[in-house]
Protein backbone atom coordinates (compact mmCIF):
# COMPACT_ATOMS: atom_id res chain seq x y z
CA UNK A 1 0.00 0.00 0.00
CA UNK A 2 1.01 3.59 -0.65
CA UNK A 3 -0.29 5.41 2.45
CA UNK A 4 -1.92 8.80 2.35
CA UNK A 5 0.46 10.14 4.98
CA UNK A 6 3.67 9.17 6.77
CA UNK A 7 4.66 11.40 9.71
CA UNK A 8 7.96 13.20 9.02
CA UNK A 9 11.11 11.72 10.54
CA UNK A 10 14.58 13.14 9.95
CA UNK A 11 16.73 10.82 12.06
CA UNK A 12 17.62 12.99 15.05
CA UNK A 13 14.25 12.86 16.84
CA UNK A 14 15.20 10.06 19.25
CA UNK A 15 18.55 11.70 19.99
CA UNK A 16 16.82 14.92 21.02
CA UNK A 17 14.11 13.15 23.00
CA UNK A 18 16.86 11.29 24.89
CA UNK A 19 18.57 14.60 25.61
CA UNK A 20 15.32 16.04 26.97
CA UNK A 21 15.00 13.06 29.29
CA UNK A 22 18.61 13.34 30.44
CA UNK A 23 18.07 17.04 31.11
CA UNK A 24 15.42 16.01 33.66
CA UNK A 25 13.09 18.50 32.01
CA UNK A 26 10.33 16.69 30.16
CA UNK A 27 7.42 19.00 31.04
CA UNK A 28 6.68 22.22 29.19
CA UNK A 29 9.01 25.10 28.30
CA UNK A 30 12.28 23.17 28.36
CA UNK A 31 15.25 23.55 26.05
CA UNK A 32 13.55 22.25 22.94
CA UNK A 33 10.31 24.15 23.48
CA UNK A 34 12.36 27.34 23.62
CA UNK A 35 14.26 26.40 20.46
CA UNK A 36 11.01 25.83 18.58
CA UNK A 37 9.47 29.07 19.85
CA UNK A 38 12.54 31.03 18.78
CA UNK A 39 12.53 29.38 15.36
CA UNK A 40 8.92 30.43 14.76
CA UNK A 41 9.61 33.97 15.97
CA UNK A 42 12.63 34.33 13.71
CA UNK A 43 10.84 32.79 10.73
CA UNK A 44 7.69 34.89 11.01
CA UNK A 45 8.93 38.08 12.66
CA UNK A 46 6.13 38.09 15.22
CA UNK A 47 6.57 39.32 18.79
CA UNK A 48 6.14 35.97 20.48
CA UNK A 49 5.39 32.34 19.65
CA UNK A 50 4.34 29.72 22.18
CA UNK A 51 4.12 26.02 21.50
CA UNK A 52 0.79 24.51 22.53
CA UNK A 53 -0.61 21.02 22.85
CA UNK A 54 -2.54 21.43 19.58
CA UNK A 55 -3.67 23.98 17.04
CA UNK A 56 -7.11 23.60 18.63
CA UNK A 57 -5.66 24.83 21.90
CA UNK A 58 -3.81 27.65 20.17
CA UNK A 59 -7.14 28.79 18.73
CA UNK A 60 -8.78 28.48 22.15
CA UNK A 61 -6.06 30.73 23.55
CA UNK A 62 -6.68 33.23 20.75
CA UNK A 63 -10.40 33.23 21.57
CA UNK A 64 -9.62 33.94 25.23
CA UNK A 65 -7.14 36.69 24.37
CA UNK A 66 -9.68 38.29 22.03
CA UNK A 67 -12.26 38.26 24.80
CA UNK A 68 -14.78 36.17 22.87
CA UNK A 69 -17.85 35.60 25.01
CA UNK A 70 -21.47 34.55 25.00
CA UNK A 71 -23.46 36.35 22.30
CA UNK A 72 -20.51 37.28 20.09
CA UNK A 73 -20.34 36.24 16.44
CA UNK A 74 -17.25 34.95 14.65
CA UNK A 75 -16.98 34.74 10.85
CA UNK A 76 -15.20 31.83 9.17
CA UNK A 77 -15.57 29.43 6.23
CA UNK A 78 -17.67 26.29 6.63
CA UNK A 79 -15.00 24.36 4.72
CA UNK A 80 -12.64 23.79 7.64
CA UNK A 81 -11.99 21.40 10.51
CA UNK A 82 -14.35 21.52 13.49
CA UNK A 83 -11.56 22.82 15.76
CA UNK A 84 -11.73 26.18 13.98
CA UNK A 85 -15.29 26.60 15.22
CA UNK A 86 -14.99 24.73 18.52
CA UNK A 87 -12.63 27.27 20.05
CA UNK A 88 -15.25 30.00 19.73
CA UNK A 89 -18.35 27.91 20.39
CA UNK A 90 -16.81 26.93 23.72
CA UNK A 91 -16.69 30.63 24.60
CA UNK A 92 -20.41 30.98 23.81
CA UNK A 93 -20.07 32.59 20.39
CA UNK A 94 -22.20 31.89 17.34
CA UNK A 95 -20.28 30.88 14.25
CA UNK A 96 -21.24 32.66 11.02
CA UNK A 97 -20.19 30.67 7.97
CA UNK A 98 -19.29 32.35 4.69
CA UNK A 99 -18.99 30.69 1.27
CA UNK A 100 -15.58 29.86 -0.21
CA UNK A 101 -13.84 30.75 -3.43
CA UNK A 102 -13.84 27.77 -5.82
CA UNK A 103 -10.30 28.48 -6.99
CA UNK A 104 -8.37 28.44 -3.68
CA UNK A 105 -11.02 26.82 -1.42
CA UNK A 106 -10.47 29.76 0.95
CA UNK A 107 -13.11 32.05 2.42
CA UNK A 108 -14.48 34.47 -0.19
CA UNK A 109 -13.24 37.83 1.02
CA UNK A 110 -15.90 39.60 -1.05
CA UNK A 111 -18.68 38.05 1.05
CA UNK A 112 -17.30 38.77 4.51
CA UNK A 113 -18.53 42.33 4.96
CA UNK A 114 -22.15 41.30 4.31
CA UNK A 115 -21.86 38.84 7.21
CA UNK A 116 -20.73 41.49 9.71
CA UNK A 117 -23.28 42.51 12.36
CA UNK A 118 -23.01 44.56 15.57
CA UNK A 119 -22.30 41.26 17.35
CA UNK A 120 -19.33 40.33 15.19
CA UNK A 121 -16.09 40.12 17.14
CA UNK A 122 -13.60 38.35 14.85
CA UNK A 123 -12.83 37.01 11.38
CA UNK A 124 -11.08 33.66 11.14
CA UNK A 125 -9.49 33.07 7.72
CA UNK A 126 -8.36 29.49 7.09
CA UNK A 127 -5.37 29.17 4.74
CA UNK A 128 -6.37 25.96 2.99
CA UNK A 129 -3.53 23.76 1.71
CA UNK A 130 -1.01 26.43 2.72
CA UNK A 131 -2.40 28.93 0.19
CA UNK A 132 -3.06 32.34 1.70
CA UNK A 133 -6.47 33.96 1.93
CA UNK A 134 -6.78 37.49 0.55
CA UNK A 135 -5.45 39.00 3.75
CA UNK A 136 -5.30 42.64 2.60
CA UNK A 137 -9.04 42.69 2.01
CA UNK A 138 -9.78 40.76 5.20
CA UNK A 139 -7.63 43.02 7.36
CA UNK A 140 -9.23 46.10 5.79
CA UNK A 141 -12.70 44.85 6.77
CA UNK A 142 -11.46 44.04 10.27
CA UNK A 143 -10.01 47.52 10.67
CA UNK A 144 -13.21 49.13 9.41
CA UNK A 145 -15.38 47.30 11.93
CA UNK A 146 -12.80 46.97 14.75
CA UNK A 147 -12.63 43.17 14.56
CA UNK A 148 -9.92 40.72 15.50
CA UNK A 149 -8.28 38.65 12.76
CA UNK A 150 -7.34 35.18 13.97
CA UNK A 151 -5.50 33.20 11.31
CA UNK A 152 -6.07 29.47 11.18
CA UNK A 153 -2.69 28.71 9.66
CA UNK A 154 -2.73 25.04 10.68
CA UNK A 155 -1.66 23.98 7.19
CA UNK A 156 0.43 27.02 6.39
CA UNK A 157 3.70 26.88 8.34
CA UNK A 158 6.36 28.61 6.15
CA UNK A 159 3.80 29.62 3.50
CA UNK A 160 3.80 33.25 2.38
CA UNK A 161 1.29 35.93 1.33
CA UNK A 162 2.75 38.98 -0.42
CA UNK A 163 6.09 38.50 1.31
CA UNK A 164 4.58 37.91 4.76
CA UNK A 165 4.54 34.60 6.58
CA UNK A 166 1.02 33.27 7.07
CA UNK A 167 0.09 33.30 10.72
CA UNK A 168 1.93 36.60 11.27
CA UNK A 169 -0.51 38.95 9.52
CA UNK A 170 -3.58 38.95 11.78
CA UNK A 171 -3.78 39.70 15.49
CA UNK A 172 -3.17 36.04 16.31
CA UNK A 173 -1.96 33.09 14.27
CA UNK A 174 -2.43 29.40 14.97
CA UNK A 175 -0.12 26.64 13.72
CA UNK A 176 -0.53 22.88 13.78
CA UNK A 177 2.21 20.32 14.27
CA UNK A 178 -0.08 17.30 14.05
CA UNK A 179 1.38 14.15 12.49
CA UNK A 180 -0.27 15.00 9.15
CA UNK A 181 1.44 18.38 8.89
CA UNK A 182 4.73 19.32 7.17
CA UNK A 183 6.50 19.44 10.53
CA UNK A 184 5.20 17.30 13.36
CA UNK A 185 5.40 16.67 17.09
CA UNK A 186 2.63 14.05 17.00
CA UNK A 187 0.04 16.32 18.57
CA UNK A 188 0.89 19.97 18.94
CA UNK A 189 0.59 23.52 17.72
CA UNK A 190 1.61 27.10 18.41
CA UNK A 191 0.02 30.47 18.96
CA UNK A 192 1.63 33.52 17.33
CA UNK A 193 1.23 36.94 18.92
CA UNK A 194 1.68 39.99 16.74
CA UNK A 195 1.18 42.57 19.50
CA UNK A 196 3.61 42.22 22.45
CA UNK A 197 0.88 43.61 24.66
CA UNK A 198 -0.76 40.19 24.68
CA UNK A 199 2.31 38.25 25.79
CA UNK A 200 1.74 38.39 29.56
CA UNK A 201 -1.93 37.38 29.30
CA UNK A 202 -1.02 34.57 26.90
CA UNK A 203 1.57 33.24 29.34
CA UNK A 204 -1.00 33.27 32.13
CA UNK A 205 -3.67 31.50 30.06
CA UNK A 206 -1.17 28.90 28.86
CA UNK A 207 0.04 28.24 32.44
CA UNK A 208 -3.36 27.28 33.90
CA UNK A 209 -4.20 30.89 34.74
CA UNK A 210 -1.10 31.42 36.88
CA UNK A 211 1.78 33.87 36.68
CA UNK A 212 4.29 31.01 36.81
CA UNK A 213 6.23 32.31 33.79
CA UNK A 214 7.09 35.52 35.63
CA UNK A 215 8.17 33.44 38.65
CA UNK A 216 10.48 31.28 36.53
CA UNK A 217 12.09 34.45 35.13
CA UNK A 218 12.67 35.72 38.66
CA UNK A 219 10.28 38.66 38.28
CA UNK A 220 8.21 37.62 41.30
CA UNK A 221 9.09 35.55 44.39
CA UNK A 222 6.08 33.23 44.18
CA UNK A 223 3.33 32.47 41.72
CA UNK A 224 -0.40 32.06 42.10
CA UNK A 225 -3.68 31.74 40.22
CA UNK A 226 -4.49 35.16 38.74
CA UNK A 227 -6.87 34.53 35.80
CA UNK A 228 -8.76 31.83 33.90
CA UNK A 229 -6.62 29.52 31.85
CA UNK A 230 -5.76 25.91 31.16
CA UNK A 231 -2.81 23.59 30.60
CA UNK A 232 -1.74 24.33 27.06
CA UNK A 233 1.97 23.42 27.38
CA UNK A 234 3.27 20.43 25.43
CA UNK A 235 5.92 18.12 26.84
CA UNK A 236 9.48 19.09 25.98
CA UNK A 237 9.86 15.55 24.58
CA UNK A 238 7.27 16.43 21.93
CA UNK A 239 9.12 19.67 21.23
CA UNK A 240 12.36 17.69 20.88
CA UNK A 241 10.74 15.59 18.15
CA UNK A 242 9.60 18.77 16.40
CA UNK A 243 12.98 20.49 16.67
CA UNK A 244 14.62 17.71 14.65
CA UNK A 245 12.41 18.82 11.75
CA UNK A 246 12.42 22.57 12.19
CA UNK A 247 16.22 22.66 12.02
CA UNK A 248 16.01 21.08 8.53
CA UNK A 249 12.74 22.72 7.53
CA UNK A 250 14.03 23.91 4.16
CA UNK A 251 15.07 20.38 3.26
CA UNK A 252 11.63 19.00 4.17
CA UNK A 253 9.83 21.71 2.23
CA UNK A 254 12.02 21.21 -0.83
CA UNK A 255 11.37 17.45 -0.75
CA UNK A 256 7.61 17.97 -0.54
CA UNK A 257 7.75 20.57 -3.30
CA UNK A 258 9.35 18.04 -5.66
CA UNK A 259 6.39 15.72 -5.13
CA UNK A 260 3.85 18.54 -5.47
CA UNK A 261 5.42 19.78 -8.70
CA UNK A 262 5.56 16.28 -10.15
CA UNK A 263 1.85 15.76 -9.52
CA UNK A 264 1.07 19.17 -10.97
CA UNK A 265 3.17 18.53 -14.08
CA UNK A 266 2.20 14.92 -14.79
CA UNK A 267 -1.53 15.39 -14.22
CA UNK A 268 -1.75 18.59 -16.27
CA UNK A 269 -2.94 16.71 -19.37
CA UNK A 270 -6.03 15.49 -17.50
CA UNK A 271 -6.76 19.04 -16.42
CA UNK A 272 -6.23 20.42 -19.92
CA UNK A 273 -8.72 17.88 -21.29
CA UNK A 274 -11.32 18.89 -18.70
CA UNK A 275 -11.33 15.62 -16.76
CA UNK A 276 -10.03 17.05 -13.47
CA UNK A 277 -9.08 20.37 -11.89
CA UNK A 278 -5.71 21.03 -10.25
CA UNK A 279 -4.87 23.36 -7.34
CA UNK A 280 -4.73 27.07 -8.08
CA UNK A 281 -1.93 29.16 -6.56
CA UNK A 282 -2.44 32.95 -6.82
CA UNK A 283 0.58 34.98 -7.91
CA UNK A 284 0.72 36.68 -4.52
CA UNK A 285 1.10 33.38 -2.63
CA UNK A 286 4.00 31.03 -1.99
CA UNK A 287 2.54 27.73 -0.81
CA UNK A 288 4.37 25.12 1.29
CA UNK A 289 3.41 21.92 -0.58
CA UNK A 290 1.22 20.90 2.32
CA UNK A 291 -1.15 18.89 0.16
CA UNK A 292 -1.95 18.05 -3.43
CA UNK A 293 -5.56 17.61 -4.36
CA UNK A 294 -7.53 17.15 -7.54
CA UNK A 295 -11.18 17.88 -8.19
CA UNK A 296 -13.35 15.34 -9.96
CA UNK A 297 -16.58 15.96 -11.85
CA UNK A 298 -18.82 15.23 -8.86
CA UNK A 299 -19.13 13.20 -5.68
CA UNK A 300 -20.03 10.02 -7.58
CA UNK A 301 -16.87 10.17 -9.67
CA UNK A 302 -14.82 11.00 -6.57
CA UNK A 303 -16.15 7.95 -4.75
CA UNK A 304 -15.31 5.74 -7.72
CA UNK A 305 -11.80 7.20 -8.01
CA UNK A 306 -11.02 6.71 -4.31
CA UNK A 307 -12.31 3.12 -4.52
CA UNK A 308 -10.29 2.40 -7.68
CA UNK A 309 -7.08 3.74 -6.18
CA UNK A 310 -7.65 1.75 -2.98
CA UNK A 311 -8.07 -1.43 -5.03
CA UNK A 312 -4.69 -0.63 -6.55
CA UNK A 313 -2.94 -0.14 -3.23
CA UNK A 314 -3.17 3.66 -3.00
CA UNK A 315 -4.83 5.44 -0.10
CA UNK A 316 -6.49 8.75 -0.94
CA UNK A 317 -9.00 10.75 1.07
CA UNK A 318 -11.55 13.47 0.65
CA UNK A 319 -11.50 16.34 3.13
CA UNK A 320 -13.89 18.36 5.28
CA UNK A 321 -17.61 17.78 5.45
CA UNK A 322 -18.79 21.42 5.51
CA UNK A 323 -19.42 22.43 9.10
CA UNK A 324 -22.74 24.13 8.43
CA UNK A 325 -24.20 20.76 7.39
CA UNK A 326 -23.01 18.98 10.56
CA UNK A 327 -25.29 18.59 13.60
CA UNK A 328 -23.13 20.88 15.73
CA UNK A 329 -22.84 23.39 12.89
CA UNK A 330 -26.61 23.67 12.71
CA UNK A 331 -26.79 24.04 16.48
CA UNK A 332 -24.04 26.58 16.99
CA UNK A 333 -23.79 28.42 13.68
CA UNK A 334 -25.55 29.80 10.64
CA UNK A 335 -24.64 30.35 7.01
CA UNK A 336 -24.49 33.92 5.74
CA UNK A 337 -25.73 34.19 2.16
CA UNK A 338 -25.90 31.25 -0.23
CA UNK A 339 -23.85 28.07 -0.22
CA UNK A 340 -22.85 28.33 -3.88
CA UNK A 341 -19.46 26.61 -3.73
CA UNK A 342 -18.76 25.20 -0.26
CA UNK A 343 -20.68 21.92 -0.59
CA UNK A 344 -20.25 21.59 -4.34
CA UNK A 345 -16.47 21.98 -4.27
CA UNK A 346 -15.91 19.91 -1.13
CA UNK A 347 -17.82 17.03 -2.78
CA UNK A 348 -15.32 16.96 -5.65
CA UNK A 349 -12.01 17.19 -3.81
CA UNK A 350 -9.60 14.24 -3.47
CA UNK A 351 -6.28 14.45 -1.63
CA UNK A 352 -3.41 12.41 -3.07
CA UNK A 353 -0.55 10.94 -1.00
CA UNK A 354 2.01 13.59 -0.12
CA UNK A 355 4.61 13.38 2.62
CA UNK A 356 8.32 13.82 3.31
CA UNK A 357 10.42 11.20 1.48
CA UNK A 358 7.59 10.00 -0.75
CA UNK A 359 9.52 8.02 -3.36
CA UNK A 360 9.53 8.78 -7.04
CA UNK A 361 8.36 5.27 -7.87
CA UNK A 362 5.35 5.66 -5.57
CA UNK A 363 4.59 9.05 -7.13
CA UNK A 364 4.74 7.52 -10.58
CA UNK A 365 2.39 4.75 -9.52
CA UNK A 366 -0.19 7.19 -8.15
CA UNK A 367 0.00 9.30 -11.30
CA UNK A 368 -0.30 6.24 -13.54
CA UNK A 369 -3.33 4.90 -11.70
CA UNK A 370 -5.11 8.25 -11.85
CA UNK A 371 -4.52 8.25 -15.60
CA UNK A 372 -5.71 4.65 -15.87
CA UNK A 373 -8.95 5.51 -14.04
CA UNK A 374 -9.82 8.26 -16.50
CA UNK A 375 -8.64 6.27 -19.52
CA UNK A 376 -11.03 3.48 -18.60
CA UNK A 377 -14.08 5.66 -17.96
Steps between C-alpha positions, in 0.01 A plus 500: 500500500601859435370682810337839490738634763821403679599723794830680431815352652847642441715268711589717799163487679595220741835664574327822603229323698775314689671831572175644636468202732861528615446870567235397755267749335224319315209731588426822315733788411827307506797538269330370189176690554705819514690406184175443312346824627807696393499335158139605440569854621802536274321346202185710528624819665220501756544623857457165669425137417395238753478130432167349603360151532307541173387755246156462659645623827685782327167614356336469842772725640438750220128500582578571866748775414246660266242497777248291307193443714138395499301680230795593279517396135809371321527479120678209332463260206290186540767307309736443792565261787264512798779630727483836322144542624530313830736754653238773468190291566654402833512870588128535421534661158287430195692399191404678177605301195590668172530334158841417352674589178500202261854571383693496831235338726555794737236729647363742239624836621234677293222345710638572846377856545138397435529254790613765750245602765527705821571170678797407284824479695749323271577366153675165476659441158613142437799468265400179325784280372752767601361750247434841651159662523469853362633651820515864385126505441426307819715726716340808343153375598624419850645848540180661374283317752758467782517120481771255594664293226594153621684302234443127487838424348496133602607394151709804420827486695766673281244601235500863388249768395646805325834452673349441845496169682148367549407503865684830555256735325193500726480575871561134582621205296453131570731224375459124506774244549271198478646185344335585166671838474829594328677512836370286783520437873223238491241727657585865537470855378602858569341837555661805337460842659545805282450758776743465795227639721336158502807306611443514877133399474591219260759367744243503779233323293750240380621434858160404646416861584810553714788745480751214513694630198586821684608292802731284288661817360558627853261794462293396802588293809199268479225424254127459538172468312419842352262437206311230310714269295586139431795268444607574146871409532630201305765269641856597414538146360241588235685824430824302465338290227386818325838672527664222298279611210501875544880509483479342151173664400629619163604147410156362591320771306719450194435124508124552521514760224660247264204268553246782466657624177514150355129448563422841355710436189403139429127547557478820295381312190191378687427855608553638150251246363240601759499173694630643829595832658837566664584733791514871426780709652449879474802703391514670839538170689790265564354170618683239710404180313281398790263299284420416141139456407303454182135573435283246323177562311276427799469297818410182310816515291705583810367195682584279203851646471578451870371141479702428184821634650443301820458182295838580348675549832477880523334678790334831416249700701245772458505787748261702715128442517382864506437601859168670433354163396619322817272461804716729713529751216123528482482537877775754551525684169324638196591555137515857373376527142483206261705182501600526134839328515570359847308172467543467125878539507556293814309212335750493213831523684741205534832521684787296356786353707756765588760479774871544569710238317217380277693302239501576132383149417199539730424839344515347155265223606242744637519711185470194276197366684322835485559500125381140473176586683413775254618301198261221592195718564 
